[in-house]
PDB file of C-alpha atoms and ligand atoms in Angstrom:
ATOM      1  CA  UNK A  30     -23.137 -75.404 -75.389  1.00  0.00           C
ATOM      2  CA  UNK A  31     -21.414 -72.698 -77.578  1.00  0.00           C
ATOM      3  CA  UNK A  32     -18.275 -70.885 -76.946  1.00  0.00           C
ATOM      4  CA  UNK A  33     -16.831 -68.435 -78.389  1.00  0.00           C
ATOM      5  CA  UNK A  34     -12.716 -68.316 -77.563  1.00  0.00           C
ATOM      6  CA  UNK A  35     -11.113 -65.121 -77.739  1.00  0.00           C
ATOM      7  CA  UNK A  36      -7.400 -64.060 -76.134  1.00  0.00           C
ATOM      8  CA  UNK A  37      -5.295 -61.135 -76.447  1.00  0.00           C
ATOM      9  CA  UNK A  38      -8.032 -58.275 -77.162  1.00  0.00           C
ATOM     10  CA  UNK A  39      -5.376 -55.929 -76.386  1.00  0.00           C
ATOM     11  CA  UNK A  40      -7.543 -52.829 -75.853  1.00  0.00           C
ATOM     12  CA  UNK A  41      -8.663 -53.120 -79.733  1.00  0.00           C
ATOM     13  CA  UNK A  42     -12.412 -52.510 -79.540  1.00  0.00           C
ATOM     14  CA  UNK A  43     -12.392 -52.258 -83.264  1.00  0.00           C
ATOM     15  CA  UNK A  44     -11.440 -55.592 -83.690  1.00  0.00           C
ATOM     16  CA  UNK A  45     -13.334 -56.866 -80.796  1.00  0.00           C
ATOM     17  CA  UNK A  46     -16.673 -55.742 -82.045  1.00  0.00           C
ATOM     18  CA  UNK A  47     -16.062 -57.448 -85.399  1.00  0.00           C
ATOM     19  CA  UNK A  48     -15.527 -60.494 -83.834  1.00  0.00           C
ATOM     20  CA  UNK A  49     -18.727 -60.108 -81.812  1.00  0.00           C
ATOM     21  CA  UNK A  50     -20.294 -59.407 -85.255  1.00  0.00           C
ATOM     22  CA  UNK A  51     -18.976 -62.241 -87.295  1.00  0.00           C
ATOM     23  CA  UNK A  52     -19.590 -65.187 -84.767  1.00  0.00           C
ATOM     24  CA  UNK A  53     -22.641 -67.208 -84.572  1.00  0.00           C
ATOM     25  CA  UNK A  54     -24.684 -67.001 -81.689  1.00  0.00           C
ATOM     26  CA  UNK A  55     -22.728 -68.843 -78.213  1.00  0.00           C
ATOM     27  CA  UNK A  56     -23.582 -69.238 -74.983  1.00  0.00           C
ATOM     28  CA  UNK A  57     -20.390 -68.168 -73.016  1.00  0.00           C
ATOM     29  CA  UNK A  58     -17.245 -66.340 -74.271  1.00  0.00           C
ATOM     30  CA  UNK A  59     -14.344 -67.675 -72.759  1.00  0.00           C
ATOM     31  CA  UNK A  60     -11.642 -64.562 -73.096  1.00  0.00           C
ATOM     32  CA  UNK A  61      -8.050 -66.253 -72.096  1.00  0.00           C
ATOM     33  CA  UNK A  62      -5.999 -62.770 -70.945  1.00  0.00           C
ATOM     34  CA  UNK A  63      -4.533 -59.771 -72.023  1.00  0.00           C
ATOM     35  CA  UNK A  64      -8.084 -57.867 -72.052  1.00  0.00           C
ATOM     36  CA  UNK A  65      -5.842 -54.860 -72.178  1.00  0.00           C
ATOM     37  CA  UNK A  66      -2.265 -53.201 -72.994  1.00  0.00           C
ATOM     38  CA  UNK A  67      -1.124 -52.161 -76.165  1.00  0.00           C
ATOM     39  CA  UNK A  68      -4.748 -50.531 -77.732  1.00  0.00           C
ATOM     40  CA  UNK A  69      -6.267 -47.741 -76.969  1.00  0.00           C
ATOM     41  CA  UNK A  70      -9.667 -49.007 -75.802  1.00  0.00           C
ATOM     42  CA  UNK A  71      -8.878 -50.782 -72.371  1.00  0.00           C
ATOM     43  CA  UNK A  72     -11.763 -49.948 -70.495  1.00  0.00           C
ATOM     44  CA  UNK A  73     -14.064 -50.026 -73.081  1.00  0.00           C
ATOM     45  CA  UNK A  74     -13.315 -53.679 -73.812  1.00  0.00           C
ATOM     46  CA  UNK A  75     -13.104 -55.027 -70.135  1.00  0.00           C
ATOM     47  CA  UNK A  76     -16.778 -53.309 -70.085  1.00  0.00           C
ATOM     48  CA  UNK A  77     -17.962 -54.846 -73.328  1.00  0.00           C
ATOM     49  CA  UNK A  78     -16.726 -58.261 -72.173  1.00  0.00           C
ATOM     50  CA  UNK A  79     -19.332 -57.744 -69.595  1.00  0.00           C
ATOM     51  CA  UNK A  80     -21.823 -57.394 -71.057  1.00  0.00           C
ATOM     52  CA  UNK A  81     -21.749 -60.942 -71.868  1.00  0.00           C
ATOM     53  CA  UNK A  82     -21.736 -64.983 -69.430  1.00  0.00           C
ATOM     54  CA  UNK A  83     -18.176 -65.128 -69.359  1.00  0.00           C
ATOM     55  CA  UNK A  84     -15.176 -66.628 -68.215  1.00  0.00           C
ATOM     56  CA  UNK A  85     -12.122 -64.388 -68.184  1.00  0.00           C
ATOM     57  CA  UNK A  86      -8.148 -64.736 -67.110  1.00  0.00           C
ATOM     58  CA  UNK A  87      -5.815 -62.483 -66.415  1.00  0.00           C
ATOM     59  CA  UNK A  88      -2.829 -61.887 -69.058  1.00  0.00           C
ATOM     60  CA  UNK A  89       0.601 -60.295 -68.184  1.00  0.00           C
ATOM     61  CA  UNK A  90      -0.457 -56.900 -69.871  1.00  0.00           C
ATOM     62  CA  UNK A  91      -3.378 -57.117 -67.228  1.00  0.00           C
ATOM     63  CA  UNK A  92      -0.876 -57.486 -64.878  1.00  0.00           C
ATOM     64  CA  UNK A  93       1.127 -54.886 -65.510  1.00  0.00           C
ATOM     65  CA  UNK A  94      -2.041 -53.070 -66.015  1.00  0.00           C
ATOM     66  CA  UNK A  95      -2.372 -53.504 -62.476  1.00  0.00           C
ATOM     67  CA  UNK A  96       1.274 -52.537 -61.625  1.00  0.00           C
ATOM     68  CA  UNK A  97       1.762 -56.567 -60.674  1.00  0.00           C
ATOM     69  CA  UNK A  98       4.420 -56.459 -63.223  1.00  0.00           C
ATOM     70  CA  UNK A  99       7.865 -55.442 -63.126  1.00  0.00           C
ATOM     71  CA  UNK A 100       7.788 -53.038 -66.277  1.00  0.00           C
ATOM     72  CA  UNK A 101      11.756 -53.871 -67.037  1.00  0.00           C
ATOM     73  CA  UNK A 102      10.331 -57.118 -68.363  1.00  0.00           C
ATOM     74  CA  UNK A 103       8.748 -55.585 -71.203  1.00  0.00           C
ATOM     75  CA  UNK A 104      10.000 -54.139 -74.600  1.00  0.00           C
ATOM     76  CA  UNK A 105      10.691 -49.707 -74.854  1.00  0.00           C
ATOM     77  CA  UNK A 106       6.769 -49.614 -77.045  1.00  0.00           C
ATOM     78  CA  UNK A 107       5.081 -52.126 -74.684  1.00  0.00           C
ATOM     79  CA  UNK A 108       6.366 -50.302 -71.485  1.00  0.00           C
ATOM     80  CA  UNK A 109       5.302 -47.197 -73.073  1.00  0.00           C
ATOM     81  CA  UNK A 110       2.119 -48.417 -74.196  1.00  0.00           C
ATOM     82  CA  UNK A 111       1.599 -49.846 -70.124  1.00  0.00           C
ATOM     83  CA  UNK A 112       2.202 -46.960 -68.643  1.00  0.00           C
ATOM     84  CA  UNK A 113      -0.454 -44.926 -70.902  1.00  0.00           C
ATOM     85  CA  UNK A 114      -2.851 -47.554 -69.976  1.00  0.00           C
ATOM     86  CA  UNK A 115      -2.180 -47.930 -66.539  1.00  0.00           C
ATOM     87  CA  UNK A 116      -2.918 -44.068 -66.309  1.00  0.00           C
ATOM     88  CA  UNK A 117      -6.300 -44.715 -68.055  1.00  0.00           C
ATOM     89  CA  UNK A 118      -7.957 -47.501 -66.542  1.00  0.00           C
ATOM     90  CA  UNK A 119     -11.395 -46.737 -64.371  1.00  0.00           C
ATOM     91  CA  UNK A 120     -11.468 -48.486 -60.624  1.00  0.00           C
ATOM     92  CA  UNK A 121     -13.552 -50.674 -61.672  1.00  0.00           C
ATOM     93  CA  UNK A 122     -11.648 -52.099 -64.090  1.00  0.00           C
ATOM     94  CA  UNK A 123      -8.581 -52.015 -62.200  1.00  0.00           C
ATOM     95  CA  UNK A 124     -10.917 -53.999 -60.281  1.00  0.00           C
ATOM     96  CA  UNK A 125     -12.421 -56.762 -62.448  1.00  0.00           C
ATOM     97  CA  UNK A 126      -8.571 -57.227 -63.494  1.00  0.00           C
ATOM     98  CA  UNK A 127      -7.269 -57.328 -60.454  1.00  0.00           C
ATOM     99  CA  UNK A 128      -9.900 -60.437 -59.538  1.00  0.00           C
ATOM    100  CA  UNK A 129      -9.068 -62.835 -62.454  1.00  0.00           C
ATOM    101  CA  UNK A 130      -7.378 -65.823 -62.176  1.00  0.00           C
ATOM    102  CA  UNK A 131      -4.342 -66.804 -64.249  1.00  0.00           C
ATOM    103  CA  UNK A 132      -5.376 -70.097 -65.512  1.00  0.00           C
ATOM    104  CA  UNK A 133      -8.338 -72.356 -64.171  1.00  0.00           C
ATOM    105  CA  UNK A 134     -10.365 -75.238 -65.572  1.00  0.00           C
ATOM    106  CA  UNK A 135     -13.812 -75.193 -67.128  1.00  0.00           C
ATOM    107  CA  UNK A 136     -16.608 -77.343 -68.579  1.00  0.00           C
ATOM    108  CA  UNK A 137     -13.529 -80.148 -68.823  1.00  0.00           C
ATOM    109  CA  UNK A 138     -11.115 -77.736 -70.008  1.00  0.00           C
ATOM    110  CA  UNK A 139      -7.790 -76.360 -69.215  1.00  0.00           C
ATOM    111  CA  UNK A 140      -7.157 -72.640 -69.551  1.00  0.00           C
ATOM    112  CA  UNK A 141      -4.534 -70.657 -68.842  1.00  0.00           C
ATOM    113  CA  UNK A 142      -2.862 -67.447 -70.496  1.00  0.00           C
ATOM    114  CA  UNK A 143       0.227 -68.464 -71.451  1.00  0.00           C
ATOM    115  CA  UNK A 144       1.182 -72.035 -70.915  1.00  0.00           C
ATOM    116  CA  UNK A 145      -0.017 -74.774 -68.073  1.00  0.00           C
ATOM    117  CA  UNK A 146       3.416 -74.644 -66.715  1.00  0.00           C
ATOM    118  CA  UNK A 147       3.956 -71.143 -66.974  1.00  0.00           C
ATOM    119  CA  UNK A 148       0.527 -69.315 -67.154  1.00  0.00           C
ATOM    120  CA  UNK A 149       1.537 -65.961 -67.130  1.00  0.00           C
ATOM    121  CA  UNK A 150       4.740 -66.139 -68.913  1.00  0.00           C
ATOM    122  CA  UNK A 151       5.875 -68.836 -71.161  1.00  0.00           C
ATOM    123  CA  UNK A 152       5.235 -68.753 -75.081  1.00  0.00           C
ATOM    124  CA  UNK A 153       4.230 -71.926 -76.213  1.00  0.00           C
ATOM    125  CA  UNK A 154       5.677 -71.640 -79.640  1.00  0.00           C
ATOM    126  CA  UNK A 155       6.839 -74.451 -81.166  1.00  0.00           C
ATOM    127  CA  UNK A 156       6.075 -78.521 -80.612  1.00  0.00           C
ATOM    128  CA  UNK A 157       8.780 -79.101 -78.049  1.00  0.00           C
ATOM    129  CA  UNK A 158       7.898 -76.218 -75.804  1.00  0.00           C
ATOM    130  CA  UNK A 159       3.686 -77.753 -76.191  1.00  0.00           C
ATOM    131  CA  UNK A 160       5.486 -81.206 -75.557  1.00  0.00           C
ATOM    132  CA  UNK A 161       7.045 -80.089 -72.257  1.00  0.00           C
ATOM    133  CA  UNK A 162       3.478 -78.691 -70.989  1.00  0.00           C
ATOM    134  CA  UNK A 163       1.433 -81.848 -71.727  1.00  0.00           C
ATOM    135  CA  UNK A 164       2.256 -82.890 -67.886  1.00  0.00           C
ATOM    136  CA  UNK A 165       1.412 -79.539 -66.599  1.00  0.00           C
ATOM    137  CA  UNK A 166      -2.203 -80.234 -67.173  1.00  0.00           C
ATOM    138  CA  UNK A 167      -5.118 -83.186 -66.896  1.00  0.00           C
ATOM    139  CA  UNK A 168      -7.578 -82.459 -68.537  1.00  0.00           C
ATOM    140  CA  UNK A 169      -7.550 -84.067 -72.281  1.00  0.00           C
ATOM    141  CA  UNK A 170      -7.657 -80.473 -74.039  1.00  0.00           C
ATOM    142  CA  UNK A 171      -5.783 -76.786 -73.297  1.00  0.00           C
ATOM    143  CA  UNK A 172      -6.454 -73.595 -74.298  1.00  0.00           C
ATOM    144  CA  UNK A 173      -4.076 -70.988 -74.289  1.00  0.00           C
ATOM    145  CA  UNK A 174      -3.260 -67.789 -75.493  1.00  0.00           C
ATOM    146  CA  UNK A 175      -0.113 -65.302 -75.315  1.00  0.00           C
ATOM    147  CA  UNK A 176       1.468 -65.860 -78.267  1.00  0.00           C
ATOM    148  CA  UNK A 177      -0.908 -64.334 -80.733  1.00  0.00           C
ATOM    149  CA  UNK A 178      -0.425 -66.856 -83.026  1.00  0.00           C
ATOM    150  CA  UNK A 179      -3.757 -69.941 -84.043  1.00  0.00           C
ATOM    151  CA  UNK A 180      -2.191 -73.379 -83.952  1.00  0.00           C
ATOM    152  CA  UNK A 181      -3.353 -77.039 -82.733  1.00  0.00           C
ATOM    153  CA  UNK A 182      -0.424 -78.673 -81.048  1.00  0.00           C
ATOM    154  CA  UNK A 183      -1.467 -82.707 -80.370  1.00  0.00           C
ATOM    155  CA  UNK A 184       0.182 -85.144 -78.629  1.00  0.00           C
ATOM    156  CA  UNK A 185       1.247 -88.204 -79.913  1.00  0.00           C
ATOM    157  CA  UNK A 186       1.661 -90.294 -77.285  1.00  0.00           C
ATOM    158  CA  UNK A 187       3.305 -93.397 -78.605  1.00  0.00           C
ATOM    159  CA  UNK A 188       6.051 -91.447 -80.589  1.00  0.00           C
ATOM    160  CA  UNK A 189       6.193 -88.953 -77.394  1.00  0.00           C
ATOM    161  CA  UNK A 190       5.918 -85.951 -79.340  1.00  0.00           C
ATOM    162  CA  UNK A 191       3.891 -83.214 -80.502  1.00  0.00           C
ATOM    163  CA  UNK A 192       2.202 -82.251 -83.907  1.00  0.00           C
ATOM    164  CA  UNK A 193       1.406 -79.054 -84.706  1.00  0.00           C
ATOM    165  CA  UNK A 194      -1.127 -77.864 -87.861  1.00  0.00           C
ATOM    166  CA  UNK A 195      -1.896 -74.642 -88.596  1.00  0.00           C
ATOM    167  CA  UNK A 196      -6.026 -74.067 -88.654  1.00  0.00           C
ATOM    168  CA  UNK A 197      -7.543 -74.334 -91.899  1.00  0.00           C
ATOM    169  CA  UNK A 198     -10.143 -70.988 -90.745  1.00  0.00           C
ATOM    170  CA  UNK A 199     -13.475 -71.969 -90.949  1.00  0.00           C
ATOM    171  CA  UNK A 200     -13.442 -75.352 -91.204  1.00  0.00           C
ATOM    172  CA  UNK A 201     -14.321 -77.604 -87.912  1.00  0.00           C
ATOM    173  CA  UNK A 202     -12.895 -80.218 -86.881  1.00  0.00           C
ATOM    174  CA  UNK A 203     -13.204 -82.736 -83.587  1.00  0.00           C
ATOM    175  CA  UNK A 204     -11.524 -82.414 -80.820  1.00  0.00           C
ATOM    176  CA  UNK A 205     -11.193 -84.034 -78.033  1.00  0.00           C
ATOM    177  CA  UNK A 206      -9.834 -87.889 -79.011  1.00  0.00           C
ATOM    178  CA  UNK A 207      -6.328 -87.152 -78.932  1.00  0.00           C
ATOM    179  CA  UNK A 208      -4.841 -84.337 -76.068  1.00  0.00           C
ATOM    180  CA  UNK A 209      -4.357 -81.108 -77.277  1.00  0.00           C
ATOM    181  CA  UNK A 210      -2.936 -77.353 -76.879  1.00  0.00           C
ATOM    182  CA  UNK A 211      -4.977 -74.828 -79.063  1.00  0.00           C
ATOM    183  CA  UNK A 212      -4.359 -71.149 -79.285  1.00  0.00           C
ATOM    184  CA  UNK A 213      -7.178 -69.241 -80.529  1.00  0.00           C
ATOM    185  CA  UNK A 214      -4.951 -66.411 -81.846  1.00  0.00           C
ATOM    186  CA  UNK A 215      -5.112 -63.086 -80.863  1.00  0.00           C
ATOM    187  CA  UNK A 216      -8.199 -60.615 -81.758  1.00  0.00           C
ATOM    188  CA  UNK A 217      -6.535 -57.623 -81.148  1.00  0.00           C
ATOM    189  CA  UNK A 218      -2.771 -57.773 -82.597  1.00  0.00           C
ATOM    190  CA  UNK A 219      -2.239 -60.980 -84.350  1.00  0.00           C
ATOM    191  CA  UNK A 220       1.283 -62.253 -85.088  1.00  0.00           C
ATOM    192  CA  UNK A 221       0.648 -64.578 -88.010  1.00  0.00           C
ATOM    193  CA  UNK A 222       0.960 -62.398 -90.706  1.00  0.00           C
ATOM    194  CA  UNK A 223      -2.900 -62.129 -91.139  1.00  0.00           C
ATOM    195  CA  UNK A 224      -4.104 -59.157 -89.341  1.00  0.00           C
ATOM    196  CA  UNK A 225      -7.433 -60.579 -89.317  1.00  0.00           C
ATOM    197  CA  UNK A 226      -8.964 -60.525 -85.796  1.00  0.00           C
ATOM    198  CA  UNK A 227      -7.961 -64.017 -85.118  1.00  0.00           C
ATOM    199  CA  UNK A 228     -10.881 -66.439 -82.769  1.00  0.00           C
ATOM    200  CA  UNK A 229     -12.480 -69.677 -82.374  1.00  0.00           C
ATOM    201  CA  UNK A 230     -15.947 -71.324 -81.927  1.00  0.00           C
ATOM    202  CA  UNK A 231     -15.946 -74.215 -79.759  1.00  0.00           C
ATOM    203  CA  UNK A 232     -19.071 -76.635 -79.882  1.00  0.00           C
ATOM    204  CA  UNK A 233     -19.190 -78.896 -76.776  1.00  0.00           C
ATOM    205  CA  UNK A 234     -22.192 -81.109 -78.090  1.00  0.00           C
ATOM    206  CA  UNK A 235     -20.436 -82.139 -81.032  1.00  0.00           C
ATOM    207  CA  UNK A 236     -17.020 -81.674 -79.411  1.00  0.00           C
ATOM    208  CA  UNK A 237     -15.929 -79.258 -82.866  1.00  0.00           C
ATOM    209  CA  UNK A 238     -13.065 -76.961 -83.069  1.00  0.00           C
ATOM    210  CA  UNK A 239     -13.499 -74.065 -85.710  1.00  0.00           C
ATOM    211  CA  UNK A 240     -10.586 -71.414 -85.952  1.00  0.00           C
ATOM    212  CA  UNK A 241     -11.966 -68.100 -87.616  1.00  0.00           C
ATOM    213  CA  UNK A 242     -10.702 -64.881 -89.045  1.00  0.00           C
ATOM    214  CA  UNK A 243     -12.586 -61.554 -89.733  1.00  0.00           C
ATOM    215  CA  UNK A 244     -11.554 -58.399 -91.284  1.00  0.00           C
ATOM    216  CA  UNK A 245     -12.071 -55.104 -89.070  1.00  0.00           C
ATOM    217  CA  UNK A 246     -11.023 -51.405 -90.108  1.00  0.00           C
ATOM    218  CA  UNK A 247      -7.917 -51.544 -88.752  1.00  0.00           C
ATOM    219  CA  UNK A 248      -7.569 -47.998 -89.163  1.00  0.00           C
ATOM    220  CA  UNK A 249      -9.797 -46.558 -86.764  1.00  0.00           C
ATOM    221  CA  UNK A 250      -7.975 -48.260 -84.157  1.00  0.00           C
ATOM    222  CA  UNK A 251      -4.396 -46.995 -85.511  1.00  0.00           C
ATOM    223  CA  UNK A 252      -5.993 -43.610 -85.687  1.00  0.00           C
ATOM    224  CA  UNK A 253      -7.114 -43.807 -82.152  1.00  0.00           C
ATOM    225  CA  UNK A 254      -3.381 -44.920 -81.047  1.00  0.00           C
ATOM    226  CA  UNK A 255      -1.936 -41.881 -82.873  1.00  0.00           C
ATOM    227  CA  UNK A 256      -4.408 -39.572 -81.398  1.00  0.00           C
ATOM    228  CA  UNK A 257      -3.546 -41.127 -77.826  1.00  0.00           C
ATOM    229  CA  UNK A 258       0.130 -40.625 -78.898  1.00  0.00           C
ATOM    230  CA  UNK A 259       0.951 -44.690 -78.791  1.00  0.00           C
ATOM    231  CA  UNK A 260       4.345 -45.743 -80.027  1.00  0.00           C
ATOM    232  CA  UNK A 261       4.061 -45.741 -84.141  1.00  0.00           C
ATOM    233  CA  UNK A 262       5.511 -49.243 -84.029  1.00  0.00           C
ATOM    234  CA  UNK A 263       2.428 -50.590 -82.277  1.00  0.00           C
ATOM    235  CA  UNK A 264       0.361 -48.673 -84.521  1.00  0.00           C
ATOM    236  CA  UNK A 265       2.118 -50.123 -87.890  1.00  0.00           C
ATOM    237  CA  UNK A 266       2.294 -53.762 -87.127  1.00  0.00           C
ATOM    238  CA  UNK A 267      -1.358 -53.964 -86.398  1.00  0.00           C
ATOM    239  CA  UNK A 268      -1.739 -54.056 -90.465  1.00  0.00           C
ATOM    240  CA  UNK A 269       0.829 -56.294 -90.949  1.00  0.00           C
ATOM    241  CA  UNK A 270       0.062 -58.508 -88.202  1.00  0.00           C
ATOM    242  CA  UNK A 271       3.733 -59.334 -86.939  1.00  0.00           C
TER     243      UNK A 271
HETATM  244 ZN1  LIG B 327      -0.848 -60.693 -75.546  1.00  0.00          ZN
END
């Protein structure tokens, strides 16, 4: 079986339909939160999404899509950028968000948004913060998302620590021996300094790992912010990808 692993689409068809373009053929996408928020194609993704065997959690921009959120919680341009969407979404995407689960396991496999301890919330940034999760979960790999940024954080269990490397894109490599956190990276506003659309390929037959980048015209989907009247600061970043 082939997956593809995408997180943090943010409403960026653009970039979402580049990543549909540049990845081999899979068998399931599994799509770990924040569908929406930020971009200014919400319901267009959560309906492109569909068209596809998937497996799909909720973010906390879905959330606060939703209104399950207490806006206060979020920066001035991401509260702005909630409210616009929460005035666009159809019902039935209110209602395919509304259904998804925060974190779950599949095919062996622990997903969650954020962080196994934490799935909505916590940013799982640095080696300590993976270390502390490592008992949050049972299966021998995580995936998680939320931070828009691709890393491999794996435990070292006799040292009781983590070690994190930074994805060589395109390049696979195994899985699965030692326990690990991966982030896929974020398709639709990375925060790595690439502004690639950031995803991953995951190959359960040969238990491979392959983190991938592909360009997209980022400025249609700035142009579509501006013409939806998005805060300029969401629109700029998206080409420097911080
Ligand atoms: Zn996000």
């Amino acid at each position: 079986m082939h997956y593809l692993i995408i997180s943090d689409v943010h409403a960026n068809l653009v970039a979402l339909e580049a990543v549909l373009a540049d990845a081999p053929s899979f068998d399931q996408i599994w799509c770990l939160g924040d569908l929406v928020g930020y971009g200014p194609n919400p319901n267009e993704c959560v309906e492109r999404i569909q068209d596809f065997d998937h497996v799909s959690l909720a973010g906390n921009h879905d959330w606060a899509a939703l209104g399950k959120l207490d806006l206060r919680s979020f920066n001035t341009d991401a509260r702005t950028a909630n409210l616009w969407t929460q005035s666009e979404l159809k019902p039935s995407v209110r209602e395919y968000l509304q259904q998804l689960p925060t974190h779950r396991e599949v095919d062996g496999f622990y997903v969650a948004h954020a962080s196994p301890r934490e799935p909505v919330w916590e940013y799982v940034l640095d080696a300590n913060m993976a270390y502390l999760n490592f008992p949050h979960f049972s299966t021998t790999v995580c995936l998680v998302g939320h931070t828009h940024v691709p890393i491999i954080f794996e435990l070292d269990e006799e040292r009781q620590r983590c070690e994190t490397s930074v994805p060589p894109f395109s390049e696979s490599r195994l899985i699965g021996e030692r326990r690990a956190i991966i982030n896929p990276g974020s398709v639709g506003q990375p925060r790595d300094g690439d502004p690639r659309a950031s995803y991953a390929l995951l190959d359960l037959d040969g238990m491979t790992w392959d983190h991938r980048r592909v360009t997209y015209p980022i400025e249609i989907t700035q142009e579509r912010m501006r013409a939806r009247g998005l805060p300029p600061r969401l629109i700029d970043r998206l080409e420097m990808g911080r």
